[in-house]
PDB file of N, CA and C in Angstrom:
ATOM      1  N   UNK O   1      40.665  -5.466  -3.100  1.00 52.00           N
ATOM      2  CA  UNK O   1      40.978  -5.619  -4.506  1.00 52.00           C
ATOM      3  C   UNK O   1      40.152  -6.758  -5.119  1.00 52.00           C
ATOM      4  N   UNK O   2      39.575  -7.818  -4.454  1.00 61.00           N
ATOM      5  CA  UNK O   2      39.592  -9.332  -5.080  1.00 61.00           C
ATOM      6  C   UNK O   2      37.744  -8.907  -4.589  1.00 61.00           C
ATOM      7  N   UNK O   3      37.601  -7.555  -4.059  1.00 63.00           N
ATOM      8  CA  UNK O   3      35.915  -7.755  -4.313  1.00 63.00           C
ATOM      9  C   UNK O   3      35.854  -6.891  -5.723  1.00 63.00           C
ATOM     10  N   UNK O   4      36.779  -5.762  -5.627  1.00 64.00           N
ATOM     11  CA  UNK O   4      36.414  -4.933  -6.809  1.00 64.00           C
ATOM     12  C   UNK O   4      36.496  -5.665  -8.115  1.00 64.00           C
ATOM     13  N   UNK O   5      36.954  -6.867  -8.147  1.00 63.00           N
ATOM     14  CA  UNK O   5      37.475  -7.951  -9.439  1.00 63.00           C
ATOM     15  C   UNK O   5      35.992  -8.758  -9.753  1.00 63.00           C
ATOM     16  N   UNK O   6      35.387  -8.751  -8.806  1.00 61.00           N
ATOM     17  CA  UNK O   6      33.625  -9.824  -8.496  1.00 61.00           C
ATOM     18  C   UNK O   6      33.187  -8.707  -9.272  1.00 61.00           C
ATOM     19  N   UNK O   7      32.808  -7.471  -8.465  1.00 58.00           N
ATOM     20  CA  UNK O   7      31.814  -6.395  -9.017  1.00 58.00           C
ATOM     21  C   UNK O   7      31.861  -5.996 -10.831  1.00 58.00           C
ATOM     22  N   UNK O   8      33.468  -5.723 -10.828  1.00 65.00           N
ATOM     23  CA  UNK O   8      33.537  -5.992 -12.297  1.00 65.00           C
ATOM     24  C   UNK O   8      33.419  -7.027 -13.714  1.00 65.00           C
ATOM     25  N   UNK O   9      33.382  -8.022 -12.488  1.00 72.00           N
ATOM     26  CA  UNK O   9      32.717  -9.349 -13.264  1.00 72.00           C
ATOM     27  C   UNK O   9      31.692  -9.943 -13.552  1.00 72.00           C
ATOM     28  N   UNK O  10      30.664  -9.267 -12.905  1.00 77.00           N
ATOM     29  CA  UNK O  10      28.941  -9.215 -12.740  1.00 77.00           C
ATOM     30  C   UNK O  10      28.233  -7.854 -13.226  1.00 77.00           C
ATOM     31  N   UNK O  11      28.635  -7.085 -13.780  1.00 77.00           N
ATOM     32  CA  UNK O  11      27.554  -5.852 -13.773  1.00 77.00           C
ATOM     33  C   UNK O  11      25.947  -5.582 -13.780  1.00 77.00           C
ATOM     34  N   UNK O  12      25.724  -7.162 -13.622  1.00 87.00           N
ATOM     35  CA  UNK O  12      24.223  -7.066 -13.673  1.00 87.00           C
ATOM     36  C   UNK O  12      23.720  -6.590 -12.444  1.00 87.00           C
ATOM     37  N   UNK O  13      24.234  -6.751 -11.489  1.00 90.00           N
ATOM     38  CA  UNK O  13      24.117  -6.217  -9.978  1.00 90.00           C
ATOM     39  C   UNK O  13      23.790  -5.189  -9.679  1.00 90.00           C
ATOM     40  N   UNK O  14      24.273  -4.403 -10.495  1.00 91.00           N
ATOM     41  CA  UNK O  14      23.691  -2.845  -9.991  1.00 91.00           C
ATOM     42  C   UNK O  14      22.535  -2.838 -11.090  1.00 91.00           C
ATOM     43  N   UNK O  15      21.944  -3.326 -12.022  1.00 92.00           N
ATOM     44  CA  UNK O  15      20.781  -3.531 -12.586  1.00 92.00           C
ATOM     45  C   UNK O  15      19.514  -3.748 -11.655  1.00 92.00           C
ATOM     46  N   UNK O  16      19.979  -5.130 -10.667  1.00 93.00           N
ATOM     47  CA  UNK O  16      19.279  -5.814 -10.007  1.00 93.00           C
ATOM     48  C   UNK O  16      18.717  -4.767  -9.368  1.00 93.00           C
ATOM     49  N   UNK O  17      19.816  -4.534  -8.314  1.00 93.00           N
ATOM     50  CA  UNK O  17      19.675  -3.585  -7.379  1.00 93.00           C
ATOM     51  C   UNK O  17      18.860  -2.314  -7.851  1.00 93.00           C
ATOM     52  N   UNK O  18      19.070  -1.289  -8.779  1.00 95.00           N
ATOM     53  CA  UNK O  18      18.219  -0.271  -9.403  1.00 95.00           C
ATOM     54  C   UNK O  18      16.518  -0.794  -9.560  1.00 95.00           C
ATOM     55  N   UNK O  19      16.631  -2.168  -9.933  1.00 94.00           N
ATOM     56  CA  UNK O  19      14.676  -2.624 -10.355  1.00 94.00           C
ATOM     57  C   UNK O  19      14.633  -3.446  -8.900  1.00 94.00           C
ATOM     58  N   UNK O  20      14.784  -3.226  -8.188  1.00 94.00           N
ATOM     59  CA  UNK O  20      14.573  -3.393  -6.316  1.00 94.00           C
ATOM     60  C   UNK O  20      14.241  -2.306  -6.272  1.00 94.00           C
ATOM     61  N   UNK O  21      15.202  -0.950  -5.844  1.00 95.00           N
ATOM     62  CA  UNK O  21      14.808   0.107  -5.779  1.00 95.00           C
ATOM     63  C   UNK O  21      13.375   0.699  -6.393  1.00 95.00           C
ATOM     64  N   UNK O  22      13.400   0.551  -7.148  1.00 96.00           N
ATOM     65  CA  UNK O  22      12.012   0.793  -8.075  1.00 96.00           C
ATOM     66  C   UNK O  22      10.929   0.009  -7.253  1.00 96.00           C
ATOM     67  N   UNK O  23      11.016  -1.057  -7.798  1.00 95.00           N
ATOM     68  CA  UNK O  23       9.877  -1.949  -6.996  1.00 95.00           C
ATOM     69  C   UNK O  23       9.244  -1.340  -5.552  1.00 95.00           C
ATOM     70  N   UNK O  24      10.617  -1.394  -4.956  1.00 94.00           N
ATOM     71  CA  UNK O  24      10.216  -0.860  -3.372  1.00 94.00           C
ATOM     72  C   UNK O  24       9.584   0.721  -3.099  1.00 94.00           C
ATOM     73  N   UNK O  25       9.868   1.428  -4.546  1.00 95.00           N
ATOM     74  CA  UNK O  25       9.307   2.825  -4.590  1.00 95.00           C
ATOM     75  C   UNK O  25       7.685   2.584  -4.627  1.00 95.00           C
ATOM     76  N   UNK O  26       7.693   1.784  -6.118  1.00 95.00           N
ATOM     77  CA  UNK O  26       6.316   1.678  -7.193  1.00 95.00           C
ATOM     78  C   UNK O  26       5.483   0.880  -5.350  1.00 95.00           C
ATOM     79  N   UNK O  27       5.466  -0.344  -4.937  1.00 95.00           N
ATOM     80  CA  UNK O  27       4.988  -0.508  -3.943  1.00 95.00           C
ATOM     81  C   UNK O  27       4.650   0.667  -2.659  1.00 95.00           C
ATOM     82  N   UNK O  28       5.763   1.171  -2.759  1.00 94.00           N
ATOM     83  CA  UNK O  28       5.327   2.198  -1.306  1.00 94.00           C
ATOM     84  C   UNK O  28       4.383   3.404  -1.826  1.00 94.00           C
ATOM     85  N   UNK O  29       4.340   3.705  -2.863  1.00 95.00           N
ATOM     86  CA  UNK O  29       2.957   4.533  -3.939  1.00 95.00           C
ATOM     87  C   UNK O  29       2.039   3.773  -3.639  1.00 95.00           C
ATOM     88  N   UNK O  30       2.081   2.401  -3.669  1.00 96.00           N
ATOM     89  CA  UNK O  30       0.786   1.736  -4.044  1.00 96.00           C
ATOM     90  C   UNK O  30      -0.410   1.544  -2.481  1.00 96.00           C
ATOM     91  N   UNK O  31       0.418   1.562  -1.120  1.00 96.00           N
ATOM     92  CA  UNK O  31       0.603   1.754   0.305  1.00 96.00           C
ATOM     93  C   UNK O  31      -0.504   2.951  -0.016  1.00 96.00           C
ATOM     94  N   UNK O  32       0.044   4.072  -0.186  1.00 95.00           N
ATOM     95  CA  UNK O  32      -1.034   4.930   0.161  1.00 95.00           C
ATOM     96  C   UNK O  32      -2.338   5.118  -0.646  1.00 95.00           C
ATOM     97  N   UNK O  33      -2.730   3.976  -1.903  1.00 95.00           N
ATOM     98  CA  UNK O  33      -3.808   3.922  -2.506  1.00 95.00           C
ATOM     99  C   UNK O  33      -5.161   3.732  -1.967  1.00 95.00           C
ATOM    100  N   UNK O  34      -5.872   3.897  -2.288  1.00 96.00           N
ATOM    101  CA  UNK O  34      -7.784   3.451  -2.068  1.00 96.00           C
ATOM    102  C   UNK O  34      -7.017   1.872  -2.409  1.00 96.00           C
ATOM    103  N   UNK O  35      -6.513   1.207  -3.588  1.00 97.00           N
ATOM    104  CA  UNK O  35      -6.833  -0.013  -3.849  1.00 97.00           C
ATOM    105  C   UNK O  35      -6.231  -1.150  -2.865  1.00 97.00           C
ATOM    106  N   UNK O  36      -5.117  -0.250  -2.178  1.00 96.00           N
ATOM    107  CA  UNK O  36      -4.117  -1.113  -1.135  1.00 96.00           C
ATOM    108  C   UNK O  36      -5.389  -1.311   0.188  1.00 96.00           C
ATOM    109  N   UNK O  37      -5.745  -0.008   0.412  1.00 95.00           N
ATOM    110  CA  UNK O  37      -7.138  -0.280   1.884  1.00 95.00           C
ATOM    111  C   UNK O  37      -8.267  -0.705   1.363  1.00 95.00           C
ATOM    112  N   UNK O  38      -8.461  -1.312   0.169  1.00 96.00           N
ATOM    113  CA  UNK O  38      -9.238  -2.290  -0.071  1.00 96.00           C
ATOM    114  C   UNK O  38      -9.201  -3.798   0.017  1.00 96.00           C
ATOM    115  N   UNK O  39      -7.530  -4.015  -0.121  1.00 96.00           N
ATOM    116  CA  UNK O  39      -7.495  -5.154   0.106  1.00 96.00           C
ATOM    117  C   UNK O  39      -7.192  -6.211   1.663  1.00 96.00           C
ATOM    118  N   UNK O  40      -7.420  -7.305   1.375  1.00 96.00           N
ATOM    119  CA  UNK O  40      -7.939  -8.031   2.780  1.00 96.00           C
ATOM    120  C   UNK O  40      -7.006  -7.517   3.782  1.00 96.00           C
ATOM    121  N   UNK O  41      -7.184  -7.484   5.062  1.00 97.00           N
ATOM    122  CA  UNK O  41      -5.663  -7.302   5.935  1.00 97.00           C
ATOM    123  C   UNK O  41      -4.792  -8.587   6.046  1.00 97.00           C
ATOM    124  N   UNK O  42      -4.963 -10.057   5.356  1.00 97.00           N
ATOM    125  CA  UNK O  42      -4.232 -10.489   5.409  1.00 97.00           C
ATOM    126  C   UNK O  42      -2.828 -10.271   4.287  1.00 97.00           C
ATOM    127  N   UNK O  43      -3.474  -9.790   3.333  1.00 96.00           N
ATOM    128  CA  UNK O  43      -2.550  -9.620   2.011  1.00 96.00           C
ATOM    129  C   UNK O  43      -1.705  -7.850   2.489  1.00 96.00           C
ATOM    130  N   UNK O  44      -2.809  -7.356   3.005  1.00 96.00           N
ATOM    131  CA  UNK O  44      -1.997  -5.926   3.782  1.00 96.00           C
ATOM    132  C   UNK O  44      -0.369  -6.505   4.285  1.00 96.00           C
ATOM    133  N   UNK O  45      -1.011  -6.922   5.262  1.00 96.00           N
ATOM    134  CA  UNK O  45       0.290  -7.524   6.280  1.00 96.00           C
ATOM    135  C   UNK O  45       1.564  -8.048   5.421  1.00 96.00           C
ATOM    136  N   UNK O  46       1.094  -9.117   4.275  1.00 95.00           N
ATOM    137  CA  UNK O  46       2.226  -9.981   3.739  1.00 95.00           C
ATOM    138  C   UNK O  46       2.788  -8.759   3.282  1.00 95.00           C
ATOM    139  N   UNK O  47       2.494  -8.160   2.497  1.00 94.00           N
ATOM    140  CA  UNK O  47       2.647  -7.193   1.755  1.00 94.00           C
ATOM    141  C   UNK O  47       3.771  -6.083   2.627  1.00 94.00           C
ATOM    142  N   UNK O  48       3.346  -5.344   3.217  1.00 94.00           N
ATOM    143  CA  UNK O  48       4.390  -4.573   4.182  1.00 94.00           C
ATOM    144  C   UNK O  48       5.203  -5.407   4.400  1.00 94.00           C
ATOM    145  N   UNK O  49       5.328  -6.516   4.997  1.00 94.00           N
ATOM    146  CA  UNK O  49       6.593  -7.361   5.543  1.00 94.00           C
ATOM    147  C   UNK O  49       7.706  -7.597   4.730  1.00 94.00           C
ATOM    148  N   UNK O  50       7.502  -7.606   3.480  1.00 90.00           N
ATOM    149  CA  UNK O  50       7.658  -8.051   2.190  1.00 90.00           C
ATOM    150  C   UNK O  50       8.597  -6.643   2.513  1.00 90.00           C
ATOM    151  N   UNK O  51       7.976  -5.568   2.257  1.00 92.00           N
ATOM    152  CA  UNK O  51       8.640  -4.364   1.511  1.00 92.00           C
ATOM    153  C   UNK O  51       7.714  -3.111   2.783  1.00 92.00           C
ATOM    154  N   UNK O  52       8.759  -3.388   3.962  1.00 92.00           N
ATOM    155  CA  UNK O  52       7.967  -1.749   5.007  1.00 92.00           C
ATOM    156  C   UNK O  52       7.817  -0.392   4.524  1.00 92.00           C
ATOM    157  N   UNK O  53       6.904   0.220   5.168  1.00 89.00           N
ATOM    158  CA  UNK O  53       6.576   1.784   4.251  1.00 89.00           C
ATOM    159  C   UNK O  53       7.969   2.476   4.483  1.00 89.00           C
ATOM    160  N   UNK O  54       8.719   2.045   5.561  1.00 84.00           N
ATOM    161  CA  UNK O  54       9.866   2.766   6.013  1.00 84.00           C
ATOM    162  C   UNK O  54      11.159   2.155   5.296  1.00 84.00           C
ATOM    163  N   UNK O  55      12.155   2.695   4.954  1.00 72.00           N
ATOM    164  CA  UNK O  55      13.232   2.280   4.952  1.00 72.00           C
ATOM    165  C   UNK O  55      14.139   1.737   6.290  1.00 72.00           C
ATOM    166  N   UNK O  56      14.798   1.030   6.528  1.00 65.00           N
ATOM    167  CA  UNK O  56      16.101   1.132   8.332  1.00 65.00           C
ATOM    168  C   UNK O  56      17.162   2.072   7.633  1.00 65.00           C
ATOM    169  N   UNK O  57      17.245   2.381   8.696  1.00 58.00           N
ATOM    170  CA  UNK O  57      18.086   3.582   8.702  1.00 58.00           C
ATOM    171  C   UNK O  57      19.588   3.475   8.170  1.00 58.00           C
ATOM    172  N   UNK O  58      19.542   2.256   8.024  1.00 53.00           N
ATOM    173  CA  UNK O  58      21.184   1.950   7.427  1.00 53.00           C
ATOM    174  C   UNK O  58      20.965   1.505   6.009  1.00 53.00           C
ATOM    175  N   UNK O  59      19.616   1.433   5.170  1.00 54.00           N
ATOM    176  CA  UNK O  59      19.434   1.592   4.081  1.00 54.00           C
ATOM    177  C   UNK O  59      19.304   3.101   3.531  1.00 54.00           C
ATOM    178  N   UNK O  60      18.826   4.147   4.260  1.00 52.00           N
ATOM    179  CA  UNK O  60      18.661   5.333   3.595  1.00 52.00           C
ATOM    180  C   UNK O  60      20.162   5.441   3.771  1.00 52.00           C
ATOM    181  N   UNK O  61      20.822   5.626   4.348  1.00 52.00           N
ATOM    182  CA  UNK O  61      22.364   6.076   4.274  1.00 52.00           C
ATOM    183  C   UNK O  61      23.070   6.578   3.336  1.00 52.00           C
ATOM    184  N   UNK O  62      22.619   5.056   2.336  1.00 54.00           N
ATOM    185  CA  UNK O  62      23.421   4.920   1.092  1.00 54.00           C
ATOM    186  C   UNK O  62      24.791   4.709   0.918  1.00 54.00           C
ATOM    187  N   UNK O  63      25.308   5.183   1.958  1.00 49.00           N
ATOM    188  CA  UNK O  63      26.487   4.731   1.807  1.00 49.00           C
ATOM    189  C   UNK O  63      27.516   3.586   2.857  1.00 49.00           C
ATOM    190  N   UNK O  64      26.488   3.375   3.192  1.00 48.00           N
ATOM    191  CA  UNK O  64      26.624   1.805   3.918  1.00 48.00           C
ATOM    192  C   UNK O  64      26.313   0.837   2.886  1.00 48.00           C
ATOM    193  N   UNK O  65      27.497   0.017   3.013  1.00 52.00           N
ATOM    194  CA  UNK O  65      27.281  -1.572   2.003  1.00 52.00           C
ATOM    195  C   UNK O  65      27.359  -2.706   2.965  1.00 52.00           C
ATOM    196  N   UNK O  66      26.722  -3.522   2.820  1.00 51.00           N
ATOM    197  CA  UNK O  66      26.687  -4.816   3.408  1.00 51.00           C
ATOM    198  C   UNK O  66      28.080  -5.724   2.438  1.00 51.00           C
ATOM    199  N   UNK O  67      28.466  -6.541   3.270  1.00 50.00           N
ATOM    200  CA  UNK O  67      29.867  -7.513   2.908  1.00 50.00           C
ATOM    201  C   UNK O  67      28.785  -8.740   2.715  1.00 50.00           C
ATOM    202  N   UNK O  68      30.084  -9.463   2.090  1.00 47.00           N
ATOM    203  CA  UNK O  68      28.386 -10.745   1.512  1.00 47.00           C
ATOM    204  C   UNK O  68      29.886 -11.501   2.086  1.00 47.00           C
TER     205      UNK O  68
END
């Protein structure tokens, strides 16, 4: 009850969360570009680490939530 009272008290959260989603899409497009294997392999690397081509498997789910 006393999380559903937080969630309703923040709605920006699922904002956040939606322009993550995005981001992590618009990036994994950008992965399979000419302009991504142009750039150095050090910025490659940061870059994937940052945001992997893959999802973990307990993110595609979707319906797994993490407890904070």
């Amino acid at each position: 009850m006393h999380t559903q009272q937080k969630r309703n008290e923040r709605p920006g959260r699922k904002i956040g969360a939606e322009r993550r989603r995005v981001a992590r899409m618009i990036l994994r497009d950008f992965y399979e570009s000419e302009q991504f294997s142009n750039l150095n392999r050090m910025v490659q690397l940061a870059m994937l680490e940052l945001c992997p081509v893959q999802e973990k498997a307990c993110d595609q789910e979707g319906g797994v939530r993490r407890l904070a």
